[in-house]
PDB file of C-alpha atoms in Angstrom:
ATOM      1  CA  UNK A   1       7.366   5.039  17.701  1.00  0.00           C
ATOM      2  CA  UNK A   2       4.868   6.462  15.254  1.00  0.00           C
ATOM      3  CA  UNK A   3       5.632   5.854  11.552  1.00  0.00           C
ATOM      4  CA  UNK A   4       5.762   9.601  10.988  1.00  0.00           C
ATOM      5  CA  UNK A   5       8.858   9.836  13.189  1.00  0.00           C
ATOM      6  CA  UNK A   6      10.739   7.130  11.304  1.00  0.00           C
ATOM      7  CA  UNK A   7      13.807   8.683   9.744  1.00  0.00           C
ATOM      8  CA  UNK A   8      17.401   7.586   9.477  1.00  0.00           C
ATOM      9  CA  UNK A   9      18.457  10.584  11.564  1.00  0.00           C
ATOM     10  CA  UNK A  10      16.037   9.654  14.378  1.00  0.00           C
ATOM     11  CA  UNK A  11      17.333   6.089  14.299  1.00  0.00           C
ATOM     12  CA  UNK A  12      20.938   7.311  14.530  1.00  0.00           C
ATOM     13  CA  UNK A  13      20.014   9.487  17.536  1.00  0.00           C
ATOM     14  CA  UNK A  14      18.311   6.613  19.332  1.00  0.00           C
ATOM     15  CA  UNK A  15      21.279   4.357  18.677  1.00  0.00           C
ATOM     16  CA  UNK A  16      23.755   6.973  19.967  1.00  0.00           C
ATOM     17  CA  UNK A  17      21.732   7.196  23.175  1.00  0.00           C
ATOM     18  CA  UNK A  18      21.456   3.387  23.243  1.00  0.00           C
ATOM     19  CA  UNK A  19      17.659   3.459  23.319  1.00  0.00           C
ATOM     20  CA  UNK A  20      15.685   0.340  22.552  1.00  0.00           C
ATOM     21  CA  UNK A  21      13.086   1.064  19.896  1.00  0.00           C
ATOM     22  CA  UNK A  22      10.422  -0.434  17.725  1.00  0.00           C
ATOM     23  CA  UNK A  23       9.495   1.359  14.530  1.00  0.00           C
ATOM     24  CA  UNK A  24       6.731   0.785  12.070  1.00  0.00           C
ATOM     25  CA  UNK A  25       7.805   1.399   8.484  1.00  0.00           C
ATOM     26  CA  UNK A  26       5.561   3.017   5.915  1.00  0.00           C
ATOM     27  CA  UNK A  27       4.870   0.786   2.932  1.00  0.00           C
ATOM     28  CA  UNK A  28       6.213   3.367   0.503  1.00  0.00           C
ATOM     29  CA  UNK A  29       9.654   3.526   2.138  1.00  0.00           C
ATOM     30  CA  UNK A  30      12.368   1.841   0.053  1.00  0.00           C
ATOM     31  CA  UNK A  31      13.470  -0.376   2.960  1.00  0.00           C
ATOM     32  CA  UNK A  32       9.919  -1.580   3.494  1.00  0.00           C
ATOM     33  CA  UNK A  33       9.315  -2.197  -0.211  1.00  0.00           C
ATOM     34  CA  UNK A  34      12.525  -4.237  -0.375  1.00  0.00           C
ATOM     35  CA  UNK A  35      11.511  -6.405   2.593  1.00  0.00           C
ATOM     36  CA  UNK A  36       7.978  -6.905   1.280  1.00  0.00           C
ATOM     37  CA  UNK A  37       9.249  -7.840  -2.185  1.00  0.00           C
ATOM     38  CA  UNK A  38      11.696 -10.316  -0.712  1.00  0.00           C
ATOM     39  CA  UNK A  39       9.596 -11.905   2.041  1.00  0.00           C
ATOM     40  CA  UNK A  40       5.984 -10.953   1.277  1.00  0.00           C
ATOM     41  CA  UNK A  41       5.236 -13.783  -1.175  1.00  0.00           C
ATOM     42  CA  UNK A  42       6.785 -16.301   1.205  1.00  0.00           C
ATOM     43  CA  UNK A  43       4.691 -15.147   4.180  1.00  0.00           C
ATOM     44  CA  UNK A  44       1.544 -14.866   2.066  1.00  0.00           C
ATOM     45  CA  UNK A  45       2.005 -18.497   1.067  1.00  0.00           C
ATOM     46  CA  UNK A  46       0.925 -19.004   4.702  1.00  0.00           C
ATOM     47  CA  UNK A  47       2.713 -22.337   4.994  1.00  0.00           C
ATOM     48  CA  UNK A  48       4.654 -22.411   8.255  1.00  0.00           C
ATOM     49  CA  UNK A  49       4.391 -18.729   9.148  1.00  0.00           C
ATOM     50  CA  UNK A  50       1.239 -18.603  11.287  1.00  0.00           C
ATOM     51  CA  UNK A  51       1.698 -16.899  14.664  1.00  0.00           C
ATOM     52  CA  UNK A  52      -1.163 -18.366  16.650  1.00  0.00           C
ATOM     53  CA  UNK A  53      -1.039 -15.989  19.616  1.00  0.00           C
ATOM     54  CA  UNK A  54      -1.588 -12.992  17.298  1.00  0.00           C
ATOM     55  CA  UNK A  55      -3.714 -14.613  14.601  1.00  0.00           C
ATOM     56  CA  UNK A  56      -1.461 -13.382  11.799  1.00  0.00           C
ATOM     57  CA  UNK A  57       1.295 -14.707   9.603  1.00  0.00           C
ATOM     58  CA  UNK A  58       4.795 -13.375  10.003  1.00  0.00           C
ATOM     59  CA  UNK A  59       8.527 -13.735  10.004  1.00  0.00           C
ATOM     60  CA  UNK A  60      11.460 -12.004  11.688  1.00  0.00           C
ATOM     61  CA  UNK A  61      14.505 -11.304   9.547  1.00  0.00           C
ATOM     62  CA  UNK A  62      17.848  -9.707  10.306  1.00  0.00           C
ATOM     63  CA  UNK A  63      19.068  -7.180   7.736  1.00  0.00           C
ATOM     64  CA  UNK A  64      21.395  -4.223   7.565  1.00  0.00           C
ATOM     65  CA  UNK A  65      19.682  -0.904   8.125  1.00  0.00           C
ATOM     66  CA  UNK A  66      21.439   2.437   8.567  1.00  0.00           C
ATOM     67  CA  UNK A  67      24.840   0.716   8.668  1.00  0.00           C
ATOM     68  CA  UNK A  68      23.871  -1.787  11.374  1.00  0.00           C
ATOM     69  CA  UNK A  69      22.139  -5.142  11.543  1.00  0.00           C
ATOM     70  CA  UNK A  70      18.558  -4.843  12.768  1.00  0.00           C
ATOM     71  CA  UNK A  71      15.619  -7.164  13.214  1.00  0.00           C
ATOM     72  CA  UNK A  72      12.549  -6.661  11.086  1.00  0.00           C
ATOM     73  CA  UNK A  73       9.211  -8.245  11.921  1.00  0.00           C
ATOM     74  CA  UNK A  74       7.039  -8.696   8.845  1.00  0.00           C
ATOM     75  CA  UNK A  75       3.368  -9.526   9.342  1.00  0.00           C
ATOM     76  CA  UNK A  76       0.483 -10.469   7.082  1.00  0.00           C
ATOM     77  CA  UNK A  77      -3.109 -10.594   8.268  1.00  0.00           C
ATOM     78  CA  UNK A  78      -5.125 -12.521   5.686  1.00  0.00           C
ATOM     79  CA  UNK A  79      -8.453 -11.608   7.330  1.00  0.00           C
ATOM     80  CA  UNK A  80      -7.653  -7.897   7.188  1.00  0.00           C
ATOM     81  CA  UNK A  81      -6.338  -8.242   3.633  1.00  0.00           C
ATOM     82  CA  UNK A  82      -9.585  -9.927   2.601  1.00  0.00           C
ATOM     83  CA  UNK A  83     -11.680  -7.150   4.162  1.00  0.00           C
ATOM     84  CA  UNK A  84      -9.571  -4.462   2.492  1.00  0.00           C
ATOM     85  CA  UNK A  85      -9.830  -6.249  -0.861  1.00  0.00           C
ATOM     86  CA  UNK A  86     -13.605  -6.497  -0.543  1.00  0.00           C
ATOM     87  CA  UNK A  87     -13.838  -2.775   0.331  1.00  0.00           C
ATOM     88  CA  UNK A  88     -11.701  -1.903  -2.692  1.00  0.00           C
ATOM     89  CA  UNK A  89     -13.904  -3.977  -4.993  1.00  0.00           C
ATOM     90  CA  UNK A  90     -17.031  -2.291  -3.590  1.00  0.00           C
ATOM     91  CA  UNK A  91     -15.402   1.098  -4.137  1.00  0.00           C
ATOM     92  CA  UNK A  92     -14.640   0.121  -7.749  1.00  0.00           C
ATOM     93  CA  UNK A  93     -18.252  -0.927  -8.346  1.00  0.00           C
ATOM     94  CA  UNK A  94     -19.518   2.354  -6.887  1.00  0.00           C
ATOM     95  CA  UNK A  95     -17.058   4.378  -8.949  1.00  0.00           C
ATOM     96  CA  UNK A  96     -17.981   2.496 -12.121  1.00  0.00           C
ATOM     97  CA  UNK A  97     -21.639   3.348 -11.596  1.00  0.00           C
ATOM     98  CA  UNK A  98     -20.626   6.987 -11.138  1.00  0.00           C
ATOM     99  CA  UNK A  99     -18.416   6.871 -14.230  1.00  0.00           C
ATOM    100  CA  UNK A 100     -21.199   5.293 -16.308  1.00  0.00           C
ATOM    101  CA  UNK A 101     -23.472   8.209 -15.388  1.00  0.00           C
ATOM    102  CA  UNK A 102     -20.750  10.717 -16.218  1.00  0.00           C
ATOM    103  CA  UNK A 103     -20.048   9.085 -19.592  1.00  0.00           C
ATOM    104  CA  UNK A 104     -23.780   9.138 -20.378  1.00  0.00           C
ATOM    105  CA  UNK A 105     -23.911  12.892 -19.688  1.00  0.00           C
ATOM    106  CA  UNK A 106     -21.268  13.421 -22.402  1.00  0.00           C
ATOM    107  CA  UNK A 107     -20.319  16.812 -20.955  1.00  0.00           C
ATOM    108  CA  UNK A 108     -18.192  15.944 -17.919  1.00  0.00           C
ATOM    109  CA  UNK A 109     -14.840  17.746 -18.126  1.00  0.00           C
ATOM    110  CA  UNK A 110     -11.501  16.135 -17.368  1.00  0.00           C
ATOM    111  CA  UNK A 111     -11.038  18.177 -14.181  1.00  0.00           C
ATOM    112  CA  UNK A 112     -14.188  16.638 -12.653  1.00  0.00           C
ATOM    113  CA  UNK A 113     -12.945  13.041 -12.782  1.00  0.00           C
ATOM    114  CA  UNK A 114      -9.419  13.308 -11.342  1.00  0.00           C
ATOM    115  CA  UNK A 115     -10.232  11.105  -8.346  1.00  0.00           C
ATOM    116  CA  UNK A 116     -10.717   8.086 -10.615  1.00  0.00           C
ATOM    117  CA  UNK A 117      -7.290   8.261 -12.302  1.00  0.00           C
ATOM    118  CA  UNK A 118      -5.531   5.893  -9.888  1.00  0.00           C
ATOM    119  CA  UNK A 119      -7.696   2.890 -10.810  1.00  0.00           C
ATOM    120  CA  UNK A 120      -9.070   3.821 -14.243  1.00  0.00           C
ATOM    121  CA  UNK A 121      -7.719   4.789 -17.641  1.00  0.00           C
ATOM    122  CA  UNK A 122     -10.004   7.660 -18.550  1.00  0.00           C
ATOM    123  CA  UNK A 123     -10.789   8.477 -22.172  1.00  0.00           C
ATOM    124  CA  UNK A 124     -11.680  11.967 -23.358  1.00  0.00           C
ATOM    125  CA  UNK A 125     -12.840  13.494 -26.604  1.00  0.00           C
ATOM    126  CA  UNK A 126     -10.996  16.346 -28.291  1.00  0.00           C
ATOM    127  CA  UNK A 127     -12.859  18.851 -26.076  1.00  0.00           C
ATOM    128  CA  UNK A 128     -11.625  17.027 -22.936  1.00  0.00           C
ATOM    129  CA  UNK A 129     -15.007  15.568 -22.015  1.00  0.00           C
ATOM    130  CA  UNK A 130     -15.187  12.063 -20.591  1.00  0.00           C
ATOM    131  CA  UNK A 131     -16.245   9.469 -23.178  1.00  0.00           C
ATOM    132  CA  UNK A 132     -15.124   6.216 -21.566  1.00  0.00           C
ATOM    133  CA  UNK A 133     -12.995   4.439 -19.005  1.00  0.00           C
ATOM    134  CA  UNK A 134     -11.195   1.180 -18.433  1.00  0.00           C
ATOM    135  CA  UNK A 135     -10.014  -0.467 -15.207  1.00  0.00           C
ATOM    136  CA  UNK A 136      -6.293  -0.413 -14.466  1.00  0.00           C
ATOM    137  CA  UNK A 137      -6.118  -4.041 -13.364  1.00  0.00           C
ATOM    138  CA  UNK A 138      -2.485  -3.840 -12.281  1.00  0.00           C
ATOM    139  CA  UNK A 139      -3.130  -0.800 -10.076  1.00  0.00           C
ATOM    140  CA  UNK A 140      -6.101  -2.511  -8.451  1.00  0.00           C
ATOM    141  CA  UNK A 141      -4.216  -5.780  -7.976  1.00  0.00           C
ATOM    142  CA  UNK A 142      -1.275  -3.883  -6.468  1.00  0.00           C
ATOM    143  CA  UNK A 143      -3.518  -2.499  -3.739  1.00  0.00           C
TER     144      UNK A 143
END
């Protein structure tokens, strides 16, 4: 089932009708965050969790979900993670070049740099013009 359909009510309905189901959780769901916090570091250690037939690392765990024990399959693809990390770093380099140009202009208003706020601490003068920026290392590392 598509992640967009994942809700506790949909799960209850499928259980009542005794359907078999596989759901993909969104990373921002509390249940997913809990599983990733608990098992993510272990799987990312890579030792003993390689699933050769799929070329990824993973683990199946049984946990309570919606008042019933369910199986959760947690996967980590180090190749994909590496590609995503590289793309993020390239995006940061591109954005920093853009930000450098905007800082040099000295007349770029706050409203014109909103897209950078997730990864950068933006500094403004008293007239709300961009005068500097600094990487948010934790935000970038979290990605």
